[in-house]
Amino acid sequence: MVMKSFERLVLAYLKDITGPLLDPLQFAYQANRSVDDAVNMGLHYILQHLDKPGTYARILFVDFSSAFNTIIPGTLLNKLTQLSVPNSICQWITSFLTDRQQRVRLGKLTSNTHTISIGAPQGCVLSPLLFSLYTNDCTSKHPFVKLLKFADDTTVIGLIQDGDKSAYRQEVEQLAVWCSHNNLELNTLKTVEMIADFRRNHLLSPHSPSWTALWLQWSTPSSWEPPSELVLCSSITVWFRSASKSDLSKLQWTVRTAERIIGVP
């Protein structure tokens, strides 16, 4: 109980120190940010880009294998130091993550005790934040490629113009290299790609199965406009808080009309 309370104290302290230094596209553990903001930001990038002629977007949903279990304490220590975390806290976290005793109990059977010096404990309140700090330097260098993160959930959005996929492919390759250098393994069976493409008479080139596990295509044969349902869901979430009373009334009317159309009681 005492240790759990102390973990929460360290969590609050780390959030205060590192909050302003976190990647702005990391939406976990930041004030006034949530997974909804991450989704809306991704939709904003995609839909804004698709308003331009000759464009489409590729969205890669990245899955890491046992993400929290791969944190290397020494590597994390270096990254925490770069984020101006005090040395005493860095040393405590390193001690916390190393030489942990672990065993498995199943019914009346108990395994031998093993010493673990890698990864973050499952169920620990600190683990998601430590992973976010561990991956804080995993960012996109190209303005037309966005790398959005929510703890260990990562999405790469390539905003393709005139069929030029070079920047997107380069960033995906750099992500794979970064993972290799930081002891993270991409789960290729669960890493999937989606394509948002509203162009007419377009020809999609073959894709590489090494990093594309799913191929989906959105299309609107008679219109350049994106699906109204997608726009409606995104717009209401984004606008509602800052809307005027008149705008709120119009939004609520739109919602009620949509509910009648789709048969919501």
Short mmCIF file of C-alpha atoms in Angstrom, two decimals:
data_model
loop_
_atom_site.label_atom_id
_atom_site.label_comp_id
_atom_site.label_asym_id
_atom_site.label_seq_id
_atom_site.Cartn_x
_atom_site.Cartn_y
_atom_site.Cartn_z
CA MET A 1 0.00 0.00 0.00
CA VAL A 2 2.82 2.40 0.90
CA MET A 3 4.65 1.61 -2.34
CA LYS A 4 1.52 2.17 -4.44
CA SER A 5 1.00 5.55 -2.80
CA PHE A 6 4.62 6.49 -3.47
CA GLU A 7 4.27 5.46 -7.12
CA ARG A 8 1.36 7.87 -7.46
CA LEU A 9 3.41 10.66 -5.93
CA VAL A 10 6.21 10.03 -8.42
CA LEU A 11 3.65 9.89 -11.23
CA ALA A 12 2.25 13.31 -10.33
CA TYR A 13 5.75 14.75 -9.98
CA LEU A 14 6.88 13.38 -13.34
CA LYS A 15 3.79 14.71 -15.09
CA ASP A 16 4.47 18.20 -13.73
CA ILE A 17 8.12 18.15 -14.80
CA THR A 18 7.85 16.51 -18.20
CA GLY A 19 4.44 17.78 -19.33
CA PRO A 20 5.73 20.89 -21.17
CA LEU A 21 8.52 18.85 -22.78
CA LEU A 22 6.41 16.01 -24.13
CA ASP A 23 5.88 15.54 -27.84
CA PRO A 24 2.82 17.70 -28.71
CA LEU A 25 1.40 14.75 -30.65
CA GLN A 26 1.53 12.54 -27.55
CA PHE A 27 -1.99 12.79 -26.15
CA ALA A 28 -1.63 10.67 -23.02
CA TYR A 29 -0.82 12.23 -19.64
CA GLN A 30 -1.25 15.82 -20.77
CA ALA A 31 -3.68 18.27 -19.23
CA ASN A 32 -6.95 18.75 -21.09
CA ARG A 33 -6.10 16.04 -23.61
CA SER A 34 -7.70 12.68 -24.23
CA VAL A 35 -7.93 9.91 -26.78
CA ASP A 36 -10.79 11.86 -28.41
CA ASP A 37 -8.39 14.71 -29.06
CA ALA A 38 -5.95 12.31 -30.70
CA VAL A 39 -8.69 10.94 -32.97
CA ASN A 40 -9.94 14.41 -33.86
CA MET A 41 -6.43 15.67 -34.57
CA GLY A 42 -5.83 12.74 -36.90
CA LEU A 43 -9.15 13.36 -38.66
CA HIS A 44 -8.32 17.04 -38.97
CA TYR A 45 -4.98 16.33 -40.66
CA ILE A 46 -6.54 13.82 -43.04
CA LEU A 47 -9.71 15.70 -44.01
CA GLN A 48 -7.90 19.02 -44.39
CA HIS A 49 -5.38 17.34 -46.69
CA LEU A 50 -8.07 15.59 -48.74
CA ASP A 51 -9.68 18.94 -49.54
CA LYS A 52 -6.82 19.53 -51.98
CA PRO A 53 -6.91 17.95 -55.46
CA GLY A 54 -4.57 15.08 -56.26
CA THR A 55 -4.17 13.99 -52.65
CA TYR A 56 -4.80 10.96 -50.51
CA ALA A 57 -3.71 9.71 -47.10
CA ARG A 58 -2.13 6.55 -45.80
CA ILE A 59 -2.69 5.72 -42.14
CA LEU A 60 -0.52 3.12 -40.43
CA PHE A 61 -1.78 1.83 -37.07
CA VAL A 62 1.29 0.53 -35.27
CA ASP A 63 1.18 -2.24 -32.70
CA PHE A 64 4.15 -3.03 -30.47
CA SER A 65 4.78 -6.49 -29.06
CA SER A 66 4.65 -6.39 -25.23
CA ALA A 67 5.47 -2.69 -25.27
CA PHE A 68 5.82 -2.07 -21.52
CA ASN A 69 7.95 -5.19 -21.09
CA THR A 70 10.66 -3.91 -23.44
CA ILE A 71 11.76 -0.75 -21.62
CA ILE A 72 15.51 -0.77 -21.00
CA PRO A 73 16.18 1.09 -17.71
CA GLY A 74 19.55 2.46 -18.85
CA THR A 75 18.05 3.87 -22.05
CA LEU A 76 15.13 5.33 -20.12
CA LEU A 77 17.56 6.94 -17.67
CA ASN A 78 19.29 8.80 -20.51
CA LYS A 79 15.97 10.01 -21.87
CA LEU A 80 14.74 11.17 -18.47
CA THR A 81 17.97 13.11 -18.00
CA GLN A 82 17.41 14.85 -21.34
CA LEU A 83 13.93 15.79 -20.10
CA SER A 84 15.47 17.51 -17.05
CA VAL A 85 14.19 14.97 -14.54
CA PRO A 86 16.26 15.31 -11.33
CA ASN A 87 18.98 12.74 -10.87
CA SER A 88 17.48 11.47 -7.60
CA ILE A 89 14.21 10.62 -9.37
CA CYS A 90 16.10 9.05 -12.28
CA GLN A 91 18.04 6.85 -9.90
CA TRP A 92 14.89 5.85 -8.02
CA ILE A 93 13.15 4.87 -11.28
CA THR A 94 16.20 2.88 -12.37
CA SER A 95 16.24 1.07 -9.03
CA PHE A 96 12.48 0.53 -9.28
CA LEU A 97 12.80 -1.14 -12.69
CA THR A 98 15.85 -3.32 -12.00
CA ASP A 99 16.40 -6.48 -9.95
CA ARG A 100 12.68 -7.04 -9.43
CA GLN A 101 11.71 -10.43 -8.05
CA GLN A 102 8.96 -12.14 -9.99
CA ARG A 103 7.18 -15.47 -9.87
CA VAL A 104 3.94 -16.96 -11.16
CA ARG A 105 1.28 -18.66 -9.09
CA LEU A 106 -1.35 -20.92 -10.63
CA GLY A 107 -3.68 -22.45 -8.10
CA LYS A 108 -1.47 -24.21 -5.56
CA LEU A 109 1.54 -24.22 -7.86
CA THR A 110 4.21 -21.51 -7.72
CA SER A 111 7.09 -21.07 -10.13
CA ASN A 112 10.68 -20.39 -9.19
CA THR A 113 11.59 -16.77 -8.50
CA HIS A 114 13.27 -14.89 -11.34
CA THR A 115 15.06 -11.56 -11.27
CA ILE A 116 13.80 -9.09 -13.88
CA SER A 117 15.77 -6.01 -14.94
CA ILE A 118 13.87 -4.96 -18.04
CA GLY A 119 10.42 -3.58 -18.70
CA ALA A 120 7.89 -1.90 -16.43
CA PRO A 121 5.66 -3.82 -14.00
CA GLN A 122 2.20 -4.75 -15.24
CA GLY A 123 -0.55 -2.87 -13.42
CA CYS A 124 1.80 -0.19 -12.13
CA VAL A 125 0.38 3.34 -12.44
CA LEU A 126 3.81 4.57 -13.53
CA SER A 127 4.24 2.16 -16.44
CA PRO A 128 2.18 3.98 -19.12
CA LEU A 129 3.86 7.32 -18.40
CA LEU A 130 7.32 5.75 -18.35
CA PHE A 131 6.60 4.23 -21.74
CA SER A 132 5.41 7.61 -23.05
CA LEU A 133 8.66 9.19 -21.87
CA TYR A 134 10.62 6.29 -23.34
CA THR A 135 9.06 6.95 -26.76
CA ASN A 136 9.05 10.75 -26.50
CA ASP A 137 11.86 11.10 -29.06
CA CYS A 138 10.00 8.94 -31.58
CA THR A 139 8.66 11.69 -33.84
CA SER A 140 8.24 12.48 -37.51
CA LYS A 141 10.71 14.84 -39.14
CA HIS A 142 8.64 15.51 -42.27
CA PRO A 143 5.77 18.06 -42.20
CA PHE A 144 3.57 15.85 -44.39
CA VAL A 145 3.91 12.83 -42.11
CA LYS A 146 2.28 12.98 -38.69
CA LEU A 147 3.06 10.53 -35.90
CA LEU A 148 0.30 10.55 -33.28
CA LYS A 149 0.68 8.73 -29.97
CA PHE A 150 -1.50 7.84 -27.02
CA ALA A 151 0.76 5.97 -24.57
CA ASP A 152 1.71 2.83 -26.52
CA ASP A 153 -0.84 3.39 -29.32
CA THR A 154 0.93 4.92 -32.33
CA THR A 155 -0.43 6.04 -35.69
CA VAL A 156 1.57 7.27 -38.67
CA ILE A 157 -0.37 9.48 -41.09
CA GLY A 158 1.13 10.08 -44.51
CA LEU A 159 -0.36 13.04 -46.38
CA ILE A 160 0.37 12.11 -49.98
CA GLN A 161 0.48 14.76 -52.72
CA ASP A 162 0.72 13.93 -56.45
CA GLY A 163 1.49 10.29 -55.70
CA ASP A 164 4.77 11.03 -53.91
CA LYS A 165 4.99 8.49 -51.07
CA SER A 166 8.72 8.88 -50.46
CA ALA A 167 8.43 10.90 -47.23
CA TYR A 168 5.86 8.50 -45.79
CA ARG A 169 7.93 5.44 -46.62
CA GLN A 170 11.04 7.08 -45.22
CA GLU A 171 9.32 7.87 -41.92
CA VAL A 172 8.00 4.30 -41.65
CA GLU A 173 11.51 2.99 -42.25
CA GLN A 174 12.88 5.41 -39.64
CA LEU A 175 10.25 4.20 -37.18
CA ALA A 176 11.40 0.62 -37.72
CA VAL A 177 15.02 1.69 -37.15
CA TRP A 178 14.07 3.61 -34.00
CA CYS A 179 12.25 0.54 -32.67
CA SER A 180 15.31 -1.61 -33.31
CA HIS A 181 17.56 0.82 -31.44
CA ASN A 182 15.17 1.04 -28.50
CA ASN A 183 14.38 -2.66 -28.05
CA LEU A 184 10.82 -2.34 -29.35
CA GLU A 185 9.43 -4.95 -31.70
CA LEU A 186 6.75 -4.13 -34.26
CA ASN A 187 3.94 -6.65 -34.28
CA THR A 188 3.50 -6.99 -38.05
CA LEU A 189 0.43 -9.21 -37.65
CA LYS A 190 -1.45 -6.45 -35.82
CA THR A 191 0.11 -3.43 -37.53
CA VAL A 192 -2.39 -2.40 -40.18
CA GLU A 193 -2.63 0.26 -42.86
CA MET A 194 -5.66 2.12 -44.17
CA ILE A 195 -5.87 4.35 -47.22
CA ALA A 196 -8.25 7.31 -47.49
CA ASP A 197 -8.54 8.16 -51.17
CA PHE A 198 -11.39 10.09 -52.82
CA ARG A 199 -9.72 10.64 -56.19
CA ARG A 200 -11.40 9.58 -59.40
CA ASN A 201 -9.77 7.15 -61.81
CA HIS A 202 -6.80 6.56 -59.56
CA LEU A 203 -4.55 3.53 -59.70
CA LEU A 204 -3.13 2.22 -56.45
CA SER A 205 0.31 0.70 -56.64
CA PRO A 206 1.09 -2.67 -55.05
CA HIS A 207 1.93 -2.49 -51.37
CA SER A 208 4.63 -4.19 -49.39
CA PRO A 209 3.31 -7.00 -47.15
CA SER A 210 6.32 -6.57 -44.86
CA TRP A 211 4.71 -3.63 -43.10
CA THR A 212 1.16 -3.52 -44.50
CA ALA A 213 -1.15 -6.09 -42.98
CA LEU A 214 -4.47 -4.59 -44.01
CA TRP A 215 -5.47 -2.71 -47.16
CA LEU A 216 -8.63 -0.65 -46.98
CA GLN A 217 -9.82 1.99 -49.40
CA TRP A 218 -12.47 4.67 -49.00
CA SER A 219 -13.92 6.05 -52.21
CA THR A 220 -16.71 8.37 -53.30
CA PRO A 221 -17.18 7.86 -57.05
CA SER A 222 -19.40 10.88 -57.62
CA SER A 223 -18.03 13.41 -55.17
CA TRP A 224 -14.84 14.83 -53.71
CA GLU A 225 -16.53 15.34 -50.36
CA PRO A 226 -15.55 13.02 -47.47
CA PRO A 227 -18.24 10.83 -45.84
CA SER A 228 -20.76 13.01 -44.01
CA GLU A 229 -20.86 10.68 -41.01
CA LEU A 230 -17.11 11.06 -40.50
CA VAL A 231 -17.26 14.84 -40.78
CA LEU A 232 -20.32 15.08 -38.53
CA CYS A 233 -18.81 13.00 -35.72
CA SER A 234 -15.55 14.92 -35.83
CA SER A 235 -17.10 18.38 -36.12
CA ILE A 236 -19.54 18.00 -33.25
CA THR A 237 -16.79 16.82 -30.91
CA VAL A 238 -14.42 19.63 -31.91
CA TRP A 239 -16.90 22.52 -32.03
CA PHE A 240 -19.26 21.75 -29.17
CA ARG A 241 -17.24 23.22 -26.29
CA SER A 242 -16.50 26.57 -27.93
CA ALA A 243 -19.77 27.00 -29.83
CA SER A 244 -22.18 29.88 -29.23
CA LYS A 245 -25.76 29.26 -28.09
CA SER A 246 -26.94 29.70 -31.66
CA ASP A 247 -24.36 27.24 -32.95
CA LEU A 248 -25.21 24.76 -30.18
CA SER A 249 -28.86 24.92 -31.16
CA LYS A 250 -27.96 24.18 -34.78
CA LEU A 251 -25.67 21.33 -33.77
CA GLN A 252 -28.33 19.80 -31.55
CA TRP A 253 -30.85 20.07 -34.39
CA THR A 254 -28.35 18.31 -36.67
CA VAL A 255 -27.84 15.55 -34.11
CA ARG A 256 -31.60 15.03 -33.65
CA THR A 257 -32.11 14.95 -37.41
CA ALA A 258 -29.31 12.41 -37.82
CA GLU A 259 -30.80 10.29 -35.04
CA ARG A 260 -34.18 10.24 -36.77
CA ILE A 261 -32.57 9.24 -40.05
CA ILE A 262 -30.66 6.32 -38.57
CA GLY A 263 -33.55 5.28 -36.33
CA VAL A 264 -32.19 6.10 -32.89
CA PRO A 265 -35.10 5.96 -30.39
#
